[in-house]
């Protein structure tokens, strides 16, 4: 896994306001802007639709030499030839995913405390997202944001690259990077932007 590809990890969500564009149009604009890692997350889609969506995104990502991970669904990742999976709190254990997908697959894990990250590393994950750092409506049911200091502590003891997730905006990237995050994961800051390509370029510029 090349962590540089995951500095800006775009999570797709077909329910996010897309400014009148299709999800694929918004994702393509982000890829043009420089995104090189995508997560397909569509928990409410049946398997056949999710598979077709995965194939379409895989083909699109391949044009930009970008990585595609599937949220939770190891079967869909295998069927679509995706680069790996992103596992949540209630997904299969990381070790089982590694056994099924093989040593070359990329496996990310959602975490909410430092102990989660250490366990994910022990079981063979390649990176972890840590959330929610800032307030975001999608994470509100899971409790208040953890804040930048919690992110700093998690990164300090992490054996894995950590991506900050939750309420990430362009003006917060330098702060989370200074706290030790290897990159950021986000949805609306790009997909709901009036110009996803420009939003992507602006965020990548903040990484340096």
C-alpha positions as a printed NumPy array, in Angstrom:
array([[  0.   ,   0.   ,   0.   ],
       [  1.275,   3.433,  -0.958],
       [  0.111,   5.756,   1.816],
       [  0.509,   8.753,  -0.516],
       [ -2.508,   7.43 ,  -2.443],
       [ -4.542,   7.692,   0.762],
       [ -3.665,  11.234,   1.807],
       [ -7.128,  12.154,   0.535],
       [ -9.497,   9.211,   0.914],
       [-12.855,   9.898,  -0.698],
       [-15.838,   8.006,   0.678],
       [-18.69 ,   7.858,  -1.808],
       [-22.244,   8.426,  -0.664],
       [-25.041,   8.591,  -3.201],
       [-27.24 ,  10.314,  -0.6  ],
       [-24.93 ,  13.313,  -0.274],
       [-26.074,  16.463,  -2.047],
       [-24.249,  16.329,  -5.362],
       [-25.135,  19.761,  -6.73 ],
       [-27.294,  18.18 ,  -9.432],
       [-24.554,  15.851, -10.685],
       [-24.509,  12.07 , -10.682],
       [-22.267,  10.385,  -8.137],
       [-20.017,   9.151, -10.929],
       [-19.658,  12.628, -12.405],
       [-18.658,  14.007,  -8.991],
       [-16.193,  11.17 ,  -8.396],
       [-14.658,  11.651, -11.827],
       [-14.141,  15.344, -11.106],
       [-12.433,  14.402,  -7.828],
       [-10.186,  11.937,  -9.638],
       [ -9.229,  14.604, -12.158],
       [ -8.395,  16.824,  -9.196],
       [ -6.035,  14.243,  -7.745],
       [ -7.946,  11.791,  -5.525],
       [ -6.225,   8.4  ,  -5.732],
       [ -8.198,   6.361,  -3.184],
       [-11.943,   5.75 ,  -3.055],
       [-14.244,   3.868,  -0.741],
       [-17.568,   2.682,  -2.118],
       [-20.039,   2.899,   0.74 ],
       [-23.685,   2.24 ,  -0.075],
       [-25.091,   0.224,   2.791],
       [-28.663,   0.318,   1.547],
       [-27.999,  -1.06 ,  -1.949],
       [-28.791,  -4.723,  -2.659],
       [-25.857,  -6.897,  -3.671],
       [-26.539,  -6.812,  -7.411],
       [-26.721,  -3.023,  -7.547],
       [-23.698,  -2.67 ,  -5.3  ],
       [-21.755,  -5.01 ,  -7.572],
       [-22.654,  -3.005, -10.693],
       [-21.703,   0.208,  -8.919],
       [-18.395,  -1.341,  -7.824],
       [-17.564,  -2.423, -11.375],
       [-18.324,   1.03 , -12.721],
       [-16.216,   2.751, -10.054],
       [-13.388,   0.242, -10.487],
       [-13.267,   0.973, -14.212],
       [-13.36 ,   4.707, -13.555],
       [-10.647,   4.529, -10.884],
       [ -8.422,   2.444, -13.157],
       [ -8.292,   5.307, -15.678],
       [ -6.561,   7.39 , -12.998],
       [ -4.498,   4.597, -11.416],
       [ -6.566,   5.049,  -8.256],
       [ -7.39 ,   2.48 ,  -5.584],
       [-10.956,   1.311,  -4.873],
       [-12.017,  -0.21 ,  -1.557],
       [-15.482,  -1.57 ,  -0.819],
       [-17.094,  -0.817,   2.511],
       [-17.65 ,  -4.014,   4.526],
       [-18.607,  -6.324,   1.636],
       [-15.716,  -8.719,   1.078],
       [-17.775, -10.715,  -1.413],
       [-18.409,  -7.664,  -3.593],
       [-14.761,  -6.622,  -3.367],
       [-13.686, -10.042,  -4.623],
       [-16.314, -10.183,  -7.368],
       [-15.52 ,  -6.686,  -8.654],
       [-11.75 ,  -7.046,  -8.437],
       [-11.478,  -4.117,  -6.039],
       [ -8.194,  -3.313,  -4.331],
       [ -9.533,  -4.153,  -0.891],
       [-12.126,  -3.423,   1.753],
       [-12.831,  -0.965,   4.518],
       [-14.114,  -2.658,   7.658],
       [-16.378,  -1.092,  10.256],
       [-16.979,  -1.759,  13.906],
       [-19.353,  -4.657,  13.199],
       [-17.622,  -6.111,  10.125],
       [-15.8  ,  -9.428,   9.993],
       [-12.532,  -9.492,  11.942],
       [ -9.586,  -8.003,  10.081],
       [ -7.734, -11.314,  10.197],
       [-10.592, -13.123,   8.464],
       [-10.764, -10.446,   5.789],
       [ -7.023, -10.823,   5.217],
       [ -7.373, -14.59 ,   4.92 ],
       [-10.152, -14.253,   2.341],
       [ -8.661, -11.406,   0.322],
       [ -5.001, -12.358,   0.414],
       [ -1.802, -10.595,   1.374],
       [ -1.917,  -8.028,  -1.442],
       [ -5.347,  -6.605,  -0.63 ],
       [ -5.603,  -3.233,   1.097],
       [ -7.598,  -3.35 ,   4.323],
       [ -8.706,  -0.273,   6.206],
       [-10.427,  -0.295,   9.574],
       [-12.715,   2.244,  11.225],
       [-11.559,   3.062,  14.747],
       [-12.693,   5.326,  17.564],
       [ -9.934,   4.903,  20.142],
       [ -6.251,   4.096,  20.284],
       [ -6.898,   0.522,  21.412],
       [ -8.929,  -0.116,  18.25 ],
       [ -5.993,   0.961,  16.095],
       [ -3.538,  -1.31 ,  17.899],
       [ -5.913,  -4.268,  17.52 ],
       [ -6.431,  -3.522,  13.816],
       [ -2.669,  -3.467,  13.284],
       [ -2.212,  -6.742,  15.13 ],
       [ -4.825,  -8.387,  12.901],
       [ -3.245,  -7.182,   9.667],
       [ -4.945,  -3.921,   8.667],
       [ -3.01 ,  -1.507,   6.469],
       [ -4.464,   1.739,   7.809],
       [ -7.142,   3.077,  10.13 ],
       [ -9.624,   5.91 ,  10.046],
       [-10.155,   7.673,  13.361],
       [-13.482,   9.405,  13.948],
       [-15.253,  11.623,  14.557],
       [-12.615,  14.309,  14.958],
       [-14.993,  17.239,  14.424],
       [-18.765,  17.453,  14.482],
       [-20.495,  15.976,  11.474],
       [-24.202,  15.102,  11.152],
       [-23.453,  11.598,   9.87 ],
       [-21.591,  10.735,  13.081],
       [-23.833,  12.633,  15.522],
       [-25.765,   9.492,  16.611],
       [-22.492,   7.96 ,  17.818],
       [-21.632,  10.685,  20.286],
       [-19.793,  13.997,  20.427],
       [-16.67 ,  14.664,  18.359],
       [-13.449,  13.416,  19.918],
       [-11.404,  16.482,  19.095],
       [ -7.909,  17.144,  17.889],
       [ -6.174,  16.066,  21.109],
       [ -7.758,  12.61 ,  20.965],
       [ -6.546,  12.339,  17.377],
       [ -3.061,  13.387,  18.464],
       [ -2.95 ,  10.72 ,  21.175],
       [ -4.227,   8.036,  18.784],
       [ -1.646,   8.911,  16.146],
       [  1.182,   9.018,  18.689],
       [  0.703,   5.37 ,  19.669],
       [ -0.43 ,   4.037,  16.291],
       [  1.629,   1.471,  14.383],
       [ -0.569,   2.198,  11.339],
       [ -1.162,   5.25 ,   9.157],
       [ -4.179,   7.082,  10.594],
       [ -6.667,   9.048,   8.493],
       [ -8.722,  11.709,  10.27 ],
       [-12.462,  11.41 ,   9.597],
       [-15.48 ,  13.451,  10.616],
       [-16.112,  17.086,   9.806],
       [-12.984,  17.405,   7.674],
       [-12.809,  20.641,   5.683],
       [-10.023,  22.279,   3.755],
       [ -9.269,  24.707,   6.585],
       [ -8.803,  21.831,   9.046],
       [ -6.332,  19.732,   7.072],
       [ -3.187,  21.366,   8.421],
       [ -4.434,  20.966,  11.975],
       [ -5.066,  17.23 ,  11.65 ],
       [ -1.799,  16.716,   9.807],
       [  0.043,  18.54 ,  12.588],
       [ -1.639,  16.166,  15.041],
       [ -0.023,  13.229,  13.251],
       [ -2.654,  12.107,  10.758],
       [ -1.208,  10.65 ,   7.572],
       [ -4.21 ,  11.911,   5.639],
       [ -7.922,  12.609,   5.762],
       [-11.091,  10.752,   4.847],
       [-14.203,  12.652,   3.846],
       [-17.427,  12.758,   1.875],
       [-19.285,  16.03 ,   1.548],
       [-16.327,  18.422,   1.448],
       [-15.682,  17.102,  -2.052],
       [-18.891,  15.462,  -3.285],
       [-21.139,  18.332,  -2.214],
       [-18.727,  21.036,  -3.38 ],
       [-19.808,  23.256,  -6.256],
       [-16.612,  22.163,  -8.037],
       [-15.286,  18.807,  -6.754],
       [-12.155,  19.049,  -8.885],
       [-11.215,  22.451,  -7.461],
       [-12.082,  21.317,  -3.917],
       [ -9.81 ,  18.311,  -4.321],
       [ -6.912,  20.395,  -5.62 ],
       [ -7.302,  22.856,  -2.746],
       [ -7.235,  20.072,  -0.174],
       [ -4.199,  18.397,  -1.658],
       [ -2.407,  21.745,  -1.671],
       [ -2.998,  21.941,   2.104],
       [ -1.241,  18.611,   2.563],
       [  2.202,  20.076,   1.872]])
